[in-house]
Short mmCIF file of C-alpha atoms in Angstrom, two decimals:
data_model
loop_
_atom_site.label_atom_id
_atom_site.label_comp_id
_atom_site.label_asym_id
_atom_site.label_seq_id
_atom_site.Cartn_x
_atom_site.Cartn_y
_atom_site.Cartn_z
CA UNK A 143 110.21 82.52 40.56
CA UNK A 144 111.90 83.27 36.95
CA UNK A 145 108.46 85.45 36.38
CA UNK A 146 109.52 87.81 39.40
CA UNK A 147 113.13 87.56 38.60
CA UNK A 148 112.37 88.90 34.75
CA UNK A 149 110.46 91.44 35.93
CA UNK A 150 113.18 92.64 38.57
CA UNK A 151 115.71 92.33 35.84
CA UNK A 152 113.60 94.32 33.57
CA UNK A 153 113.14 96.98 36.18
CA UNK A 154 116.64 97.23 37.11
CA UNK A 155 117.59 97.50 33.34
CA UNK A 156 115.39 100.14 32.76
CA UNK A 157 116.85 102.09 35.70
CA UNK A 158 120.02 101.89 33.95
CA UNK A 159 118.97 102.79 30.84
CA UNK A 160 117.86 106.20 32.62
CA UNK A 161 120.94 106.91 34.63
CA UNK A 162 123.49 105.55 31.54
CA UNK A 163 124.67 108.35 29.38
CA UNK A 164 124.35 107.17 25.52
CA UNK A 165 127.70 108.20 24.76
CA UNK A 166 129.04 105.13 27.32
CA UNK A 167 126.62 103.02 25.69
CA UNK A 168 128.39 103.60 22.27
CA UNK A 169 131.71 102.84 22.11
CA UNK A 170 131.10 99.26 22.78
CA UNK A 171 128.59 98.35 20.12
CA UNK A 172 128.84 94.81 20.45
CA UNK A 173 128.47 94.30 24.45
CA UNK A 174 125.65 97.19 23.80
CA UNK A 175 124.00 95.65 20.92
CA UNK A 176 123.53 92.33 22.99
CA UNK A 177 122.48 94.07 26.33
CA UNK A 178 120.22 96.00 24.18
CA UNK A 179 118.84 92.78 22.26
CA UNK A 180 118.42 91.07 25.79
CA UNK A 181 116.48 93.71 27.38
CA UNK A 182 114.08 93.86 24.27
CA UNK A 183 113.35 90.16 24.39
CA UNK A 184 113.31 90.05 27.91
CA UNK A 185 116.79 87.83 28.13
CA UNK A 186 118.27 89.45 30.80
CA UNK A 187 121.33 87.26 32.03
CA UNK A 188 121.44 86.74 35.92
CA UNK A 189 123.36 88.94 37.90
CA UNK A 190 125.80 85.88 39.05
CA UNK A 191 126.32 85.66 35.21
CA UNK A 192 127.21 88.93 34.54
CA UNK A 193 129.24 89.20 37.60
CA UNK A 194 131.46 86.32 36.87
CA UNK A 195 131.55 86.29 33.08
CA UNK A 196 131.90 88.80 30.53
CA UNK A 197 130.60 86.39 27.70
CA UNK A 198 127.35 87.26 26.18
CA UNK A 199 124.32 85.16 26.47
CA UNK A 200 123.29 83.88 22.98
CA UNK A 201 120.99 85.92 21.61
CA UNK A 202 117.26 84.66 20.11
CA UNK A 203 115.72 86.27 17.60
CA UNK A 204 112.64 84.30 17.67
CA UNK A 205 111.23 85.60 20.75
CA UNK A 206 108.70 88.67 20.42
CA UNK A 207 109.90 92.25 21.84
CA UNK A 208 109.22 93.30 25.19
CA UNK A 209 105.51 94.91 25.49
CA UNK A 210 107.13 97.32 27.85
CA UNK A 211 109.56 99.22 24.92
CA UNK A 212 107.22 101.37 22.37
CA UNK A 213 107.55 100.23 18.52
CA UNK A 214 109.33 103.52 17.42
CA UNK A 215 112.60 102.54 19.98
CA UNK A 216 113.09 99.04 18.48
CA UNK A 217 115.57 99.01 15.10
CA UNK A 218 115.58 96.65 12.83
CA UNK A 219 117.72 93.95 14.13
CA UNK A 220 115.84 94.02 17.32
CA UNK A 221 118.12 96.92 19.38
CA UNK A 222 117.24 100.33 20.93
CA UNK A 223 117.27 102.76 18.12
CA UNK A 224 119.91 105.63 19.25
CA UNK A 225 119.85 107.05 15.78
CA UNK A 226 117.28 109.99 16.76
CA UNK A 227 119.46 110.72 19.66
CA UNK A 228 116.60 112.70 21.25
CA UNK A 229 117.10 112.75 25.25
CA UNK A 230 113.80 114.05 25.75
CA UNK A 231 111.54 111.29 23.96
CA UNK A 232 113.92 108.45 25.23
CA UNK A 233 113.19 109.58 28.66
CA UNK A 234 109.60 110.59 27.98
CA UNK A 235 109.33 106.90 26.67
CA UNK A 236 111.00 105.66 30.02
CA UNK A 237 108.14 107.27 31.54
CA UNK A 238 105.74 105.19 30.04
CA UNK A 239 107.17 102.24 30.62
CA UNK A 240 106.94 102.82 34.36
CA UNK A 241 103.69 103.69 34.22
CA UNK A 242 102.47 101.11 32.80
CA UNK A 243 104.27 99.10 35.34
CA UNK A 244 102.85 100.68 38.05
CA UNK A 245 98.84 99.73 36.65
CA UNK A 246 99.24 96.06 37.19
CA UNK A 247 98.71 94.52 40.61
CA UNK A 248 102.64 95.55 41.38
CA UNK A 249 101.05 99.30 41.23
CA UNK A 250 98.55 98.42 44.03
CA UNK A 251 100.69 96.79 46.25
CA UNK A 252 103.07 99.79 46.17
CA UNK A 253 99.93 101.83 46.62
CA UNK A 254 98.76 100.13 49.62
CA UNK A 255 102.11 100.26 51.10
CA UNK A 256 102.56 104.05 50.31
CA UNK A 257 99.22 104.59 52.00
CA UNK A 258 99.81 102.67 55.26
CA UNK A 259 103.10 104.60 55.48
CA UNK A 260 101.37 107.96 55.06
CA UNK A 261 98.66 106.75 57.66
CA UNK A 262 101.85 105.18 59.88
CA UNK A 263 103.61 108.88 59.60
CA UNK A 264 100.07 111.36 60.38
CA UNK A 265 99.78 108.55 63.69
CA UNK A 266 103.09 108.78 64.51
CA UNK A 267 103.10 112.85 64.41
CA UNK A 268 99.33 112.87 66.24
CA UNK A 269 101.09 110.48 68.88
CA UNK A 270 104.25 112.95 69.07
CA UNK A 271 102.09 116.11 70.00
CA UNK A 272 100.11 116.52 73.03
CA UNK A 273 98.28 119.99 74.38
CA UNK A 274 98.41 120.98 77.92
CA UNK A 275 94.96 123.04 78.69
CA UNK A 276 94.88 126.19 80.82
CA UNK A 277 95.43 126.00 84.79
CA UNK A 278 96.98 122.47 84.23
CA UNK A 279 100.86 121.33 84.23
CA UNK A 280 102.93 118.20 82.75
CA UNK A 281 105.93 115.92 84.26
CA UNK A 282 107.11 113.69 81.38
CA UNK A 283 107.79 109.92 82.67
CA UNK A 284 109.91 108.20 80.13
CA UNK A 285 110.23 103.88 80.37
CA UNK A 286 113.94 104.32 80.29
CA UNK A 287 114.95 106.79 82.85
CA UNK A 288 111.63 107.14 84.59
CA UNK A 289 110.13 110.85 86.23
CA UNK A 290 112.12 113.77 85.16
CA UNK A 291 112.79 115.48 88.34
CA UNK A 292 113.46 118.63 86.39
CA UNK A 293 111.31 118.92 84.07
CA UNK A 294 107.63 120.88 84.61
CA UNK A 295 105.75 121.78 81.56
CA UNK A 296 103.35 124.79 80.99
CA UNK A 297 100.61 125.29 79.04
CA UNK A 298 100.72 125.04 75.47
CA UNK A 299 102.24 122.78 72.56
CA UNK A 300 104.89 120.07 73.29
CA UNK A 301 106.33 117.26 71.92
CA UNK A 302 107.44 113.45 73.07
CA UNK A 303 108.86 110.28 71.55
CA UNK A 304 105.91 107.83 70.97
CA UNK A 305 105.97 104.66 73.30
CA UNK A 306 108.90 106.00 75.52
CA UNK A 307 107.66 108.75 77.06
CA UNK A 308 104.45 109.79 78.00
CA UNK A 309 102.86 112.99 80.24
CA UNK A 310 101.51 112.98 83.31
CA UNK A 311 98.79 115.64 83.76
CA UNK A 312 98.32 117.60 86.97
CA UNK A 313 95.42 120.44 87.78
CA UNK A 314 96.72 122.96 89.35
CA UNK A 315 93.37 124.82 89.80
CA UNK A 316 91.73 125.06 93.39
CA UNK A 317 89.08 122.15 94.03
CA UNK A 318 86.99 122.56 96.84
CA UNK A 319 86.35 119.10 99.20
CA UNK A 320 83.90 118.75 101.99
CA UNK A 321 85.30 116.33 104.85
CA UNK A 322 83.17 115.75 107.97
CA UNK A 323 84.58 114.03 111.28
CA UNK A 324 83.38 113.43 114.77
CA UNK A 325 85.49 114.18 117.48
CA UNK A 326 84.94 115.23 121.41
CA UNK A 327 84.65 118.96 122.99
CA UNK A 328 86.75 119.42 126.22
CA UNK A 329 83.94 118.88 128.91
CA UNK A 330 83.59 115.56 126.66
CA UNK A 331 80.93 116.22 124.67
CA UNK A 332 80.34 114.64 121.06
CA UNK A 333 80.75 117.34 118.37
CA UNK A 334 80.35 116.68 114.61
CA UNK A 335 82.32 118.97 112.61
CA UNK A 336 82.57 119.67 108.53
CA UNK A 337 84.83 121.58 106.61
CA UNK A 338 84.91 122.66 103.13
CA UNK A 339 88.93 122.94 101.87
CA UNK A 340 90.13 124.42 98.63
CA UNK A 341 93.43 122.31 98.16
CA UNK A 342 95.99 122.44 94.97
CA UNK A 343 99.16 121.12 94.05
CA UNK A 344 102.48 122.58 94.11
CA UNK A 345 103.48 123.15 90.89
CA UNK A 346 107.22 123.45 91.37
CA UNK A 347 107.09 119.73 92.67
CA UNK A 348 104.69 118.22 90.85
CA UNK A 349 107.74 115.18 90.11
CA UNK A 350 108.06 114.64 93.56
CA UNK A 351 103.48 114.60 94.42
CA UNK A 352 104.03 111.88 91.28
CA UNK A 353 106.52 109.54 93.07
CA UNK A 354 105.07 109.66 96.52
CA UNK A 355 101.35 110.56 96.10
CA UNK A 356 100.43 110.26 92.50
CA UNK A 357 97.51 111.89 90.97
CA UNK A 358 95.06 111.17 93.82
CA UNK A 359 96.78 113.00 96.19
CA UNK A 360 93.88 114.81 97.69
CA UNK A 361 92.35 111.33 97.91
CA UNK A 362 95.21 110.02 100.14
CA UNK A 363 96.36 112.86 102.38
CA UNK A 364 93.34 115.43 103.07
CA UNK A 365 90.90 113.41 105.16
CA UNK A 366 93.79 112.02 107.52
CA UNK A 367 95.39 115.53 108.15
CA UNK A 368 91.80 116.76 108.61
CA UNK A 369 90.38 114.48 111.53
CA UNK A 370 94.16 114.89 113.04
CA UNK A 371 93.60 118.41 113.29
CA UNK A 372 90.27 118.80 113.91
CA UNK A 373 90.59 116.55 117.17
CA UNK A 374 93.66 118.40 118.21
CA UNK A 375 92.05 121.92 118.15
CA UNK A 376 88.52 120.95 119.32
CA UNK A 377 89.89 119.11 122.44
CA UNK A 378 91.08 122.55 123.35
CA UNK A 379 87.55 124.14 123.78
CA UNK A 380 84.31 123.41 125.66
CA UNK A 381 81.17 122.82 123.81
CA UNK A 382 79.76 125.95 124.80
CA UNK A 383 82.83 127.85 123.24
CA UNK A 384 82.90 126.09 120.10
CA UNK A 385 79.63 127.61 119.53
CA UNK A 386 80.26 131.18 120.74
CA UNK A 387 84.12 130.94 119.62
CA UNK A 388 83.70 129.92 116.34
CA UNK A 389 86.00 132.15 114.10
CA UNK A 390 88.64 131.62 116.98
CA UNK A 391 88.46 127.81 116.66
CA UNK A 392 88.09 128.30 112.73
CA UNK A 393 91.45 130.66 112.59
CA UNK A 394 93.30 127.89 114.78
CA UNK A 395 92.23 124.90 112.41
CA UNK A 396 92.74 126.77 108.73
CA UNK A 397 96.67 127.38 110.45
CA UNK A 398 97.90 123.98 112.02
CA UNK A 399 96.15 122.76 108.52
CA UNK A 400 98.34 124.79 106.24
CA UNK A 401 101.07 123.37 108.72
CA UNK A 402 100.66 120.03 107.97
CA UNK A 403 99.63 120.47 103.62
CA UNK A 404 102.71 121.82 102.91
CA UNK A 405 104.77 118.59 104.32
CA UNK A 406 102.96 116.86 101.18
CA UNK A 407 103.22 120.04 98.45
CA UNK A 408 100.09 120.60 99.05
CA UNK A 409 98.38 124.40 99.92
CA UNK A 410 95.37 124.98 101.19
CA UNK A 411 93.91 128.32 100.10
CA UNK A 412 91.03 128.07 102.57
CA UNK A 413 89.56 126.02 105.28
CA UNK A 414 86.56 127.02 106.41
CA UNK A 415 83.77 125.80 109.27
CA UNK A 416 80.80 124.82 107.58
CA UNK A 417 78.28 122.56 110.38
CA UNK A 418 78.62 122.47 113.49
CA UNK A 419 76.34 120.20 115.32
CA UNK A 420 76.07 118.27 118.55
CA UNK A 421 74.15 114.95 120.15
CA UNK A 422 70.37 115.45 120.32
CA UNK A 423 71.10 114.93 124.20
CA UNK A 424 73.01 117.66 124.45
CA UNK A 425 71.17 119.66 122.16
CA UNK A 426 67.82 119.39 124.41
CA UNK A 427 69.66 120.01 127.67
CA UNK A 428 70.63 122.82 125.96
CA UNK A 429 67.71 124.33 125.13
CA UNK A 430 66.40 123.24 128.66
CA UNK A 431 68.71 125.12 130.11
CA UNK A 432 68.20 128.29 128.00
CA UNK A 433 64.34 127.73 128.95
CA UNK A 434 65.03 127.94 132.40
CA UNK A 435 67.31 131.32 131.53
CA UNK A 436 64.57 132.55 129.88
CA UNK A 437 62.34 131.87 133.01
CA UNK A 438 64.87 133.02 135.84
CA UNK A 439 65.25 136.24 134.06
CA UNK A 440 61.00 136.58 134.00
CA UNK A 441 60.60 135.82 137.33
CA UNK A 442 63.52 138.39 137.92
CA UNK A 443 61.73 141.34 136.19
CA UNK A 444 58.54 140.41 138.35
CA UNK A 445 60.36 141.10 141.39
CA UNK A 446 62.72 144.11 140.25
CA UNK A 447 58.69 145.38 138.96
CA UNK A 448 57.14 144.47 142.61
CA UNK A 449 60.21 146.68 144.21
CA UNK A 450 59.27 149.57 142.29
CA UNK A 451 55.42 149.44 142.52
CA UNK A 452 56.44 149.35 146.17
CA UNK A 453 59.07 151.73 146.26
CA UNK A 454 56.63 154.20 144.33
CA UNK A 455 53.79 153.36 147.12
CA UNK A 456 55.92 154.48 149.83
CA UNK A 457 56.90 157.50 148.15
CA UNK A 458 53.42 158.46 147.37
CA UNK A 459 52.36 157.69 150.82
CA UNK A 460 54.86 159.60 152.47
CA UNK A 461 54.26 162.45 150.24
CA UNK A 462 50.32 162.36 151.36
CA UNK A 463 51.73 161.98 155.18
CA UNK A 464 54.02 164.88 154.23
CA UNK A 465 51.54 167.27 152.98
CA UNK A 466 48.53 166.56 155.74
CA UNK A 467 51.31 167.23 158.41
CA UNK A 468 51.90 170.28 156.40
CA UNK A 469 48.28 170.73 156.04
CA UNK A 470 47.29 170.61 159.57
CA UNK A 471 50.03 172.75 160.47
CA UNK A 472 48.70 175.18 158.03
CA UNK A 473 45.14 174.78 159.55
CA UNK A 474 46.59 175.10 162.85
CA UNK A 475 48.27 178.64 162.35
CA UNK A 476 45.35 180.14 159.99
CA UNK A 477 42.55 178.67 160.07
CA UNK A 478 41.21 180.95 156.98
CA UNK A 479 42.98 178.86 155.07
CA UNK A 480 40.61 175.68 155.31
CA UNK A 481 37.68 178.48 153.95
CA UNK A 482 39.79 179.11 151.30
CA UNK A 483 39.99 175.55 150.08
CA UNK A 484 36.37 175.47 150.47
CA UNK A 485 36.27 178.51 148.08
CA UNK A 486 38.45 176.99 145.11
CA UNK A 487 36.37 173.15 145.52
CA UNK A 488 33.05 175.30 145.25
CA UNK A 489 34.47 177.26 142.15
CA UNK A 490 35.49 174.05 140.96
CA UNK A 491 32.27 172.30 140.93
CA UNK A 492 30.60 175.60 139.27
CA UNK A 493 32.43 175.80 136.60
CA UNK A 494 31.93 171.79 135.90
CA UNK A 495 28.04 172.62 136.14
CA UNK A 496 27.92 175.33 134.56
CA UNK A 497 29.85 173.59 130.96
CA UNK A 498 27.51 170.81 131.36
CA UNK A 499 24.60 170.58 129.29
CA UNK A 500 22.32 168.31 131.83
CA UNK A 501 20.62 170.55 133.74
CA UNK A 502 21.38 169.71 138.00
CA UNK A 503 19.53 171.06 140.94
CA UNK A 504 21.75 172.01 143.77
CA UNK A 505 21.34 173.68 147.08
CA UNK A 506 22.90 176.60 147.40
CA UNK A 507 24.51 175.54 150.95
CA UNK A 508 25.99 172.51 149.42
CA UNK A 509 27.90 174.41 147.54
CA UNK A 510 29.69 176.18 150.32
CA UNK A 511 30.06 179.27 147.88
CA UNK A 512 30.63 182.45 149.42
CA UNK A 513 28.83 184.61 147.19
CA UNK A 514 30.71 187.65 148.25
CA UNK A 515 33.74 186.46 146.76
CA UNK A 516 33.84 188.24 143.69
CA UNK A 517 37.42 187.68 142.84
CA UNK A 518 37.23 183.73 143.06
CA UNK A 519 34.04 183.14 140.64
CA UNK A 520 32.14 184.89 137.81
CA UNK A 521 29.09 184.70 136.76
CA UNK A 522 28.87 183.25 133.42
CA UNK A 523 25.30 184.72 132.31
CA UNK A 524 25.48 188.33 131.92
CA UNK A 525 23.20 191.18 134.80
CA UNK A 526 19.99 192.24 132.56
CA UNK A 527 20.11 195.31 131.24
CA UNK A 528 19.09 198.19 134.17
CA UNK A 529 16.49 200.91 133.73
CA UNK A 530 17.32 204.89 133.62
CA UNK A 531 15.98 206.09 137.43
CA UNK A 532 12.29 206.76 137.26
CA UNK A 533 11.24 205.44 134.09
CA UNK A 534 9.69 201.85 133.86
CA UNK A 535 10.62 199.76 131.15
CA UNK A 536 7.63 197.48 131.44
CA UNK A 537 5.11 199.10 128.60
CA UNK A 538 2.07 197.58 130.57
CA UNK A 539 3.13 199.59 133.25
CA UNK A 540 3.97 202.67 131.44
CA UNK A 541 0.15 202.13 129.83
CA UNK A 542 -0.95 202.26 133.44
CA UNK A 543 0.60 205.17 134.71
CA UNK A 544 -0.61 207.13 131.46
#
């Protein structure tokens, strides 16, 4: 205990000794010389002694200087030598002294404790600053007052006080969430339905989505609103329209939804219709029935096909009936005209034989061609060449009559 109390006396006296001018030092040489003497030596009276007594401590001259004090300082009765009066080396020398009190193990304890102040300071300024990203926003909730109602931060840079307040972090960035229910159709049919919403927060009352919903708020409020609605609309439409009124039914859910989001500052940016399926009961009576469409409409076509094959039947025949009434009334008042169909049949079946290259033998009666019709057919071989009158063109003859 005296060791530390020296060496706090010797500290404080050598603080004084910095901050004293010498001229107050001076014009008291004898309370000087034996404050001087003492703080050599290391005989530094208590502070209860100097506070209650102005009488000097005897003074020992046995006792070896102070290591602290350099040689050239000490006089030759054992005080501070003033008689340079050089500020600059006295305080220089000052210097020294606290360095060299600052290499022992004092120096490392004030060392470590300078270090974990500098350590406690960065944390505390690290624990001060927080960074809200991009497409987020803050509500500070401080441990005295609770959820500033008022207060919603931006992106960027801010500040708190460590321990009392904190931030609350909210994404305000649309998040897409599939939510599938099963609910009944009108005609009481099963119908499983899935929809894919994009939901954020409202970011002018993020405070109050804190205190009622918290940061789950999706979580908590989407798939309740969701079946709600979903079984309200669908009950509305037969199965048979959900499936060929889909956009309609779509249209009706994305508004009552938007309805109901906003009653928790919540908005929907879309809602959208993503399966629709039914039971596999109804999905093979279904197609059953579509079969038997398919079917009705076939056997349909067959008929409508038989009505005009028939239809086209009786036209024809009445169009034959037509034209032998006409023909037999033609017969009737000319009966040249039955030779001339004769005429254009034989012409007909000349002309056939006569582009064919098999060679056919026909009677000339079967052909019923009246050969004195010149306008109706024409030969297609060309008359040989005739004679002049009375000359022979056959030389065997002309030899003969020579």
């Amino acid at each position: 205990m005296r060791t530390v109390m020296m060496k706090f006396s010797r500290t404080y006296w050598a603080g004084c000794v910095m901050k004293t001018d010498v001229a107050q030092i001076l014009p008291n040489p004898s309370r000087s010389d034996v404050l001087t003497r003492h703080f050599i030596h290391g005989q530094i009276p208590s502070a209860r002694a100097r506070t209650h007594t102005d009488a000097p401590t005897p003074f020992n001259p046995e006792l070896p200087p102070s290591p602290l004090l350099s040689p050239s300082l000490i006089g030759d009765r054992g005080e501070i030598s003033m008689a340079n009066k050089d500020p600059g080396g006295f305080l220089q020398q000052l210097r020294q002294i606290a360095g060299r009190m600052s290499s022992g193990p004092r120096g490392a304890g004030v060392g470590l404790k300078l270090l974990i102040g500098a350590g406690a300071l960065a944390y505390g300024v690290k624990e001060a600053m927080y960074t809200v990203e991009g497409g987020h926003r803050a509500i500070i909730f401080s441990r005295i007052g609770g959820v500033q109602m008022d207060t919603v931060l931006a992106e960027g840079l801010h500040f708190r006080i460590p321990w009392f307040q904190y931030p609350v972090i909210y994404d305000i960035r649309a998040r897409p969430r599939k939510i599938s229910s099963l609910t009944g159709s009108k005609d009481l049919q099963m119908v499983n339905l899935t929809l894919r919403v994009l939901s954020r927060p409202l970011a002018s009352n993020l405070p109050i989505l804190y205190q009622q919903l918290g940061q789950d708020y999706d979580e908590r409020v989407l798939p309740s609103i969701v079946n709600e609605v979903l079984k309200s609309v669908v009950a509305k439409f037969n199965a048979s329209q959900l499936i060929t009124q889909r956009a309609q039914v779509s249209l009706l859910i994305r508004r009552e939804l938007f309805e109901r989001a906003k009653d928790f500052n919540i908005i929907l940016d879309d809602v959208a219709i993503t399966e629709l399926s039914f039971s596999r009961e109804y999905t093979a009576a279904v197609e059953a029935k579509q079969v038997a469409q398919q079917e009705a409409q076939r056997a349909q076509f067959y008929v409508e096909k038989a009505k005009q094959e028939q239809r086209q039947k009786i036209i024809q025949a009445e169009g034959e009936a037509e034209a032998a009434k006409m023909l037999g009334q033609a017969v009737t008042k000319n009966p040249g005209y039955l030779k001339l169909r004769k005429i254009r049949a034989a012409q007909n079946i000349a002309k056939t034989v006569a582009q064919s290259q098999n060679k056919v033998y026909l009677n000339a009666d079967s052909l019923v061609l009246n050969l004195q019709d010149k306008e109706g057919f024409t030969d297609p071989t060309p008359p040989p060449p005739r004679s002049p009158p009375g000359r022979c063109m056959d030389p065997s003859l002309q030899r003969k009559r020579g």
